[in-house]
Amino acid sequence: RIHDQQDFAGMHAAGRIAAQILDEVGPLVQPGTTTAALDDFIRNRVTELGTVSATIGYRGYQHASCISVNHVVCHGIPGDKILADGDILNIDVTVILDGWYGDSSRMYVAGKPSVKAKRLIQVTHDSLMKGIEAVRPGATFGDIGWAIQSYVESNRMSVVRDFCGHGLGRTFHAPPNVLHFGRPGKGPVLEEGMFFTIEPMVNLGRPETKILADDWTAVTRDKLLSAQFEHSIGVTASGAEIFTLSPANLFFPGFD
Ligand SMILES: CCc1ccsc1-c1ccc(O)c(O)c1
Ligand SMILES: [Mn+2]
Ligand SMILES: [Mn+2]
């Protein structure tokens, strides 16, 4: 569905709240805290900021965030896991404001990251920005996928293929599937007014993932580290508008 100026304003307002919550949770990411405590903070802020959680009640999920630690690729369930020094984690938050969805995730580090973890996080963030730089009317979704894949693989890391980005707006998930790999010029053509997420998952090792016995949590098969960043964006005449940029312009909250 193609959107108008009012719709862009609605998405911007929703995305800004998701980004603010991701800013605010950064200082809480410390060794010794639990992922459940982080989710409790997020759940409270979602309500205090006048939004509704999109994930509580979604397909039976009962938390305000997904928190994916170390070799968890995505859909990590908040719980009693106590963070240890050097743990890297993705926190993924989706809020609804006046019917508009803001879906975003970032990487955080408890204590001091290893050099490899720092490089993985940097490459993953930069691959998302490369994908966003490929967005303009007339480009294709294959251009986005190629921009991400070529950058990641030139850094000798791998792109997860089992999960993708998605259309969103007044619903959480809609077509098209936004693949984080692809070939230039292939796939559907981007049109001004399209809204979707780009949410690349990057592995230090092989791309393969598997789902744990909880039928939910996705992990790398080789148990090496994985990282993810996600933005909700809109296609504009000149390129892309990022709805979920940090209002405080924080780059890596919880990262020195
Ligand atoms: C908890 C939300 C959920 C449930 C099944 S897939 C999923 C999910 C998680 C993060 C996302 O960015 C997303 O688009 C969907
Ligand atoms: Mn998300
Ligand atoms: Mn998403």
Short mmCIF file of C-alpha atoms and ligand atoms in Angstrom, two decimals:
data_model
loop_
_atom_site.label_atom_id
_atom_site.label_comp_id
_atom_site.label_asym_id
_atom_site.label_seq_id
_atom_site.Cartn_x
_atom_site.Cartn_y
_atom_site.Cartn_z
CA ARG A 1 0.00 0.00 0.00
CA ILE A 2 1.42 3.45 -0.87
CA HIS A 3 1.28 6.11 1.84
CA ASP A 4 0.85 9.88 1.96
CA GLN A 5 2.44 12.68 4.02
CA GLN A 6 0.12 12.13 7.02
CA ASP A 7 1.13 8.46 7.06
CA PHE A 8 4.83 9.42 7.09
CA ALA A 9 4.13 11.67 10.10
CA GLY A 10 2.36 8.82 11.90
CA MET A 11 5.21 6.39 11.28
CA HIS A 12 7.79 8.98 12.34
CA ALA A 13 5.99 9.53 15.67
CA ALA A 14 5.71 5.76 16.36
CA GLY A 15 9.29 5.04 15.26
CA ARG A 16 10.63 7.84 17.44
CA ILE A 17 9.13 6.22 20.57
CA ALA A 18 10.69 2.84 19.74
CA ALA A 19 14.04 4.59 19.25
CA GLN A 20 13.69 6.52 22.52
CA ILE A 21 13.05 3.27 24.44
CA LEU A 22 16.11 1.70 22.82
CA ASP A 23 18.12 4.78 23.90
CA GLU A 24 16.86 4.55 27.48
CA VAL A 25 17.48 0.83 28.00
CA GLY A 26 21.19 1.16 27.05
CA PRO A 27 22.52 2.16 30.50
CA LEU A 28 20.70 -0.81 32.08
CA VAL A 29 22.66 -3.34 30.00
CA GLN A 30 25.31 -4.35 32.53
CA PRO A 31 26.86 -7.62 33.73
CA GLY A 32 24.67 -9.03 36.53
CA THR A 33 21.30 -7.86 35.18
CA THR A 34 18.77 -10.28 33.67
CA THR A 35 17.09 -10.04 30.29
CA ALA A 36 13.72 -10.21 32.11
CA ALA A 37 14.65 -7.04 34.02
CA LEU A 38 15.44 -5.27 30.74
CA ASP A 39 12.09 -6.39 29.31
CA ASP A 40 10.26 -5.17 32.44
CA PHE A 41 11.84 -1.73 31.96
CA ILE A 42 10.80 -1.72 28.30
CA ARG A 43 7.25 -2.90 29.07
CA ASN A 44 6.80 -0.02 31.56
CA ARG A 45 8.25 2.64 29.23
CA VAL A 46 6.03 1.48 26.32
CA THR A 47 2.98 2.28 28.44
CA GLU A 48 4.39 5.42 30.10
CA LEU A 49 5.16 6.88 26.66
CA GLY A 50 1.54 6.37 25.54
CA THR A 51 2.12 3.46 23.19
CA VAL A 52 1.05 -0.19 23.08
CA SER A 53 3.40 -3.16 22.68
CA ALA A 54 2.99 -4.89 19.31
CA THR A 55 4.66 -8.08 20.57
CA ILE A 56 2.67 -8.81 23.75
CA GLY A 57 -0.07 -11.17 22.55
CA TYR A 58 1.43 -11.50 19.05
CA ARG A 59 1.35 -15.21 18.10
CA GLY A 60 1.19 -16.05 21.83
CA TYR A 61 4.33 -14.07 22.67
CA GLN A 62 4.15 -12.47 26.14
CA HIS A 63 7.04 -9.97 26.26
CA ALA A 64 7.57 -6.35 25.25
CA SER A 65 10.88 -7.14 23.52
CA CYS A 66 12.97 -9.90 21.99
CA ILE A 67 16.45 -10.07 23.54
CA SER A 68 18.93 -12.23 21.63
CA VAL A 69 22.26 -12.88 23.35
CA ASN A 70 25.56 -13.92 21.70
CA HIS A 71 24.87 -16.80 19.28
CA VAL A 72 21.08 -16.31 19.45
CA VAL A 73 20.20 -14.98 15.97
CA CYS A 74 16.74 -13.55 16.78
CA HIS A 75 13.53 -14.07 18.77
CA GLY A 76 15.38 -14.50 22.06
CA ILE A 77 12.87 -14.72 24.94
CA PRO A 78 13.58 -12.45 27.97
CA GLY A 79 14.12 -14.49 31.15
CA ASP A 80 16.35 -15.30 34.10
CA LYS A 81 19.52 -15.27 32.02
CA ILE A 82 22.08 -13.14 33.91
CA LEU A 83 24.30 -11.10 31.57
CA ALA A 84 28.05 -11.73 31.84
CA ASP A 85 30.92 -9.40 30.98
CA GLY A 86 31.40 -9.40 27.19
CA ASP A 87 27.89 -10.62 26.30
CA ILE A 88 26.51 -8.95 23.17
CA LEU A 89 22.74 -8.70 22.78
CA ASN A 90 20.12 -7.47 20.32
CA ILE A 91 17.08 -5.78 21.85
CA ASP A 92 14.13 -5.60 19.47
CA VAL A 93 11.13 -3.40 20.33
CA THR A 94 7.91 -2.77 18.36
CA VAL A 95 5.39 -0.18 19.57
CA ILE A 96 2.04 1.00 18.21
CA LEU A 97 1.12 4.71 18.35
CA ASP A 98 -2.26 5.83 16.92
CA GLY A 99 -2.33 2.58 14.91
CA TRP A 100 1.15 3.07 13.36
CA TYR A 101 3.89 0.47 14.04
CA GLY A 102 7.48 1.39 14.97
CA ASP A 103 9.79 -1.65 14.77
CA SER A 104 13.51 -1.32 15.59
CA SER A 105 16.41 -3.20 17.17
CA ARG A 106 19.98 -2.45 18.15
CA MET A 107 23.03 -4.19 19.61
CA TYR A 108 24.27 -3.61 23.15
CA VAL A 109 27.25 -4.96 25.11
CA ALA A 110 27.40 -5.89 28.79
CA GLY A 111 30.82 -4.67 29.98
CA LYS A 112 33.68 -4.96 27.51
CA PRO A 113 33.22 -6.64 24.09
CA SER A 114 35.87 -8.80 22.43
CA VAL A 115 37.55 -7.31 19.35
CA LYS A 116 35.69 -9.83 17.15
CA ALA A 117 32.32 -8.93 18.73
CA LYS A 118 33.02 -5.23 18.21
CA ARG A 119 33.86 -5.85 14.54
CA LEU A 120 30.71 -7.97 14.06
CA ILE A 121 28.53 -5.23 15.57
CA GLN A 122 30.17 -2.52 13.46
CA VAL A 123 29.84 -4.51 10.20
CA THR A 124 26.21 -5.39 10.97
CA HIS A 125 25.26 -1.77 11.66
CA ASP A 126 27.10 -0.56 8.55
CA SER A 127 25.42 -3.24 6.40
CA LEU A 128 21.99 -1.92 7.47
CA MET A 129 23.03 1.61 6.51
CA LYS A 130 24.37 0.32 3.13
CA GLY A 131 20.98 -1.30 2.53
CA ILE A 132 19.17 1.94 3.39
CA GLU A 133 21.49 3.90 1.05
CA ALA A 134 20.23 1.68 -1.82
CA VAL A 135 16.60 2.74 -1.18
CA ARG A 136 15.01 5.10 -3.72
CA PRO A 137 12.00 4.94 -6.09
CA GLY A 138 12.89 2.76 -9.08
CA ALA A 139 15.51 0.72 -7.24
CA THR A 140 14.65 -2.94 -6.49
CA PHE A 141 14.62 -5.04 -3.34
CA GLY A 142 17.47 -7.02 -4.92
CA ASP A 143 19.56 -3.81 -4.85
CA ILE A 144 18.98 -3.63 -1.08
CA GLY A 145 19.87 -7.31 -0.61
CA TRP A 146 22.99 -7.01 -2.78
CA ALA A 147 24.19 -3.88 -0.93
CA ILE A 148 23.96 -5.75 2.39
CA GLN A 149 25.28 -9.13 1.22
CA SER A 150 28.25 -7.77 -0.75
CA TYR A 151 29.37 -5.61 2.16
CA VAL A 152 29.00 -8.39 4.76
CA GLU A 153 30.75 -11.03 2.64
CA SER A 154 33.60 -8.64 1.75
CA ASN A 155 34.20 -8.53 5.52
CA ARG A 156 34.28 -12.36 5.55
CA MET A 157 31.09 -12.64 7.58
CA SER A 158 27.77 -14.19 6.49
CA VAL A 159 24.17 -13.04 6.07
CA VAL A 160 21.39 -15.09 7.71
CA ARG A 161 18.90 -16.19 5.05
CA ASP A 162 16.21 -17.73 7.24
CA PHE A 163 14.62 -14.47 8.42
CA CYS A 164 13.85 -11.26 6.57
CA GLY A 165 12.51 -7.75 6.88
CA HIS A 166 8.88 -6.93 6.08
CA GLY A 167 6.36 -4.35 5.07
CA LEU A 168 4.70 -2.56 8.00
CA GLY A 169 2.48 0.45 8.66
CA ARG A 170 -0.87 -0.03 10.32
CA THR A 171 0.00 -3.74 10.64
CA PHE A 172 3.12 -5.43 12.06
CA HIS A 173 3.93 -7.60 9.05
CA ALA A 174 2.89 -7.19 5.43
CA PRO A 175 4.38 -7.96 2.01
CA PRO A 176 6.99 -7.72 0.64
CA ASN A 177 9.56 -9.96 2.32
CA VAL A 178 12.70 -7.82 2.47
CA LEU A 179 15.65 -10.15 1.83
CA HIS A 180 19.07 -9.22 3.19
CA PHE A 181 20.81 -10.87 0.21
CA GLY A 182 20.14 -10.64 -3.52
CA ARG A 183 21.27 -9.51 -6.97
CA PRO A 184 21.25 -5.95 -8.35
CA GLY A 185 18.10 -5.14 -10.37
CA LYS A 186 16.23 -8.25 -9.23
CA GLY A 187 13.01 -8.39 -7.19
CA PRO A 188 10.09 -5.99 -6.82
CA VAL A 189 10.60 -2.30 -7.68
CA LEU A 190 10.58 0.25 -4.83
CA GLU A 191 7.91 2.95 -5.02
CA GLU A 192 7.63 6.27 -3.18
CA GLY A 193 5.39 5.80 -0.12
CA MET A 194 6.35 2.17 0.64
CA PHE A 195 7.02 1.41 4.33
CA PHE A 196 9.15 -1.57 5.39
CA THR A 197 11.85 -2.75 7.78
CA ILE A 198 15.41 -3.72 6.94
CA GLU A 199 16.76 -5.96 9.71
CA PRO A 200 19.94 -7.83 8.65
CA MET A 201 21.27 -10.62 10.85
CA VAL A 202 25.02 -11.19 10.38
CA ASN A 203 27.05 -14.18 11.61
CA LEU A 204 30.79 -14.37 12.34
CA GLY A 205 30.69 -17.93 10.96
CA ARG A 206 28.30 -19.86 8.71
CA PRO A 207 24.83 -18.49 7.82
CA GLU A 208 22.86 -21.58 8.97
CA THR A 209 20.48 -21.30 11.94
CA LYS A 210 18.30 -23.70 13.90
CA ILE A 211 15.34 -23.32 16.25
CA LEU A 212 15.71 -24.44 19.88
CA ALA A 213 13.35 -26.85 21.67
CA ASP A 214 11.25 -23.84 22.81
CA ASP A 215 10.12 -23.71 19.14
CA TRP A 216 10.98 -20.02 19.14
CA THR A 217 14.61 -19.09 19.72
CA ALA A 218 16.82 -19.12 16.63
CA VAL A 219 20.55 -19.78 17.11
CA THR A 220 23.58 -20.15 14.83
CA ARG A 221 24.26 -23.80 14.02
CA ASP A 222 28.00 -23.29 14.52
CA LYS A 223 27.42 -21.45 17.85
CA LEU A 224 29.48 -18.46 16.65
CA LEU A 225 28.28 -14.93 17.39
CA SER A 226 25.41 -13.23 15.53
CA ALA A 227 24.30 -9.58 15.46
CA GLN A 228 21.31 -7.65 14.10
CA PHE A 229 20.15 -4.05 13.61
CA GLU A 230 16.68 -3.01 12.40
CA HIS A 231 15.14 0.23 11.18
CA SER A 232 11.61 1.01 9.94
CA ILE A 233 11.84 3.20 6.86
CA GLY A 234 9.71 4.93 4.23
CA VAL A 235 10.61 5.42 0.54
CA THR A 236 10.72 9.14 -0.34
CA ALA A 237 11.19 10.87 -3.70
CA SER A 238 14.90 11.41 -2.89
CA GLY A 239 15.62 8.12 -1.06
CA ALA A 240 14.60 6.90 2.39
CA GLU A 241 13.27 8.36 5.62
CA ILE A 242 14.37 6.40 8.71
CA PHE A 243 11.50 6.47 11.22
CA THR A 244 13.44 4.81 14.07
CA LEU A 245 16.59 6.95 14.32
CA SER A 246 17.68 7.71 17.87
CA PRO A 247 16.38 11.17 18.91
CA ALA A 248 19.46 11.45 21.16
CA ASN A 249 21.58 10.42 18.17
CA LEU A 250 23.07 7.61 20.28
CA PHE A 251 25.10 5.27 18.10
CA PHE A 252 25.78 2.22 20.23
CA PRO A 253 23.96 2.72 23.55
CA GLY A 254 25.78 0.62 26.19
CA PHE A 255 28.98 0.84 24.13
CA ASP A 256 31.90 3.13 25.06
C1 LIG B 1 7.86 -11.38 19.20
C2 LIG B 1 7.54 -10.92 17.83
C3 LIG B 1 7.69 -12.01 16.86
C4 LIG B 1 7.01 -13.23 16.93
C5 LIG B 1 7.24 -14.06 15.83
S1 LIG B 1 8.32 -13.24 14.76
C6 LIG B 1 8.46 -11.86 15.75
C7 LIG B 1 9.27 -10.72 15.35
C8 LIG B 1 10.33 -10.29 16.14
C9 LIG B 1 11.07 -9.17 15.75
C10 LIG B 1 10.76 -8.50 14.56
O1 LIG B 1 11.45 -7.41 14.10
C11 LIG B 1 9.72 -8.94 13.79
O2 LIG B 1 9.46 -8.26 12.65
C12 LIG B 1 8.97 -10.07 14.18
MN MN B 2 11.89 -5.83 15.28
MN MN B 3 10.72 -6.53 12.18
#
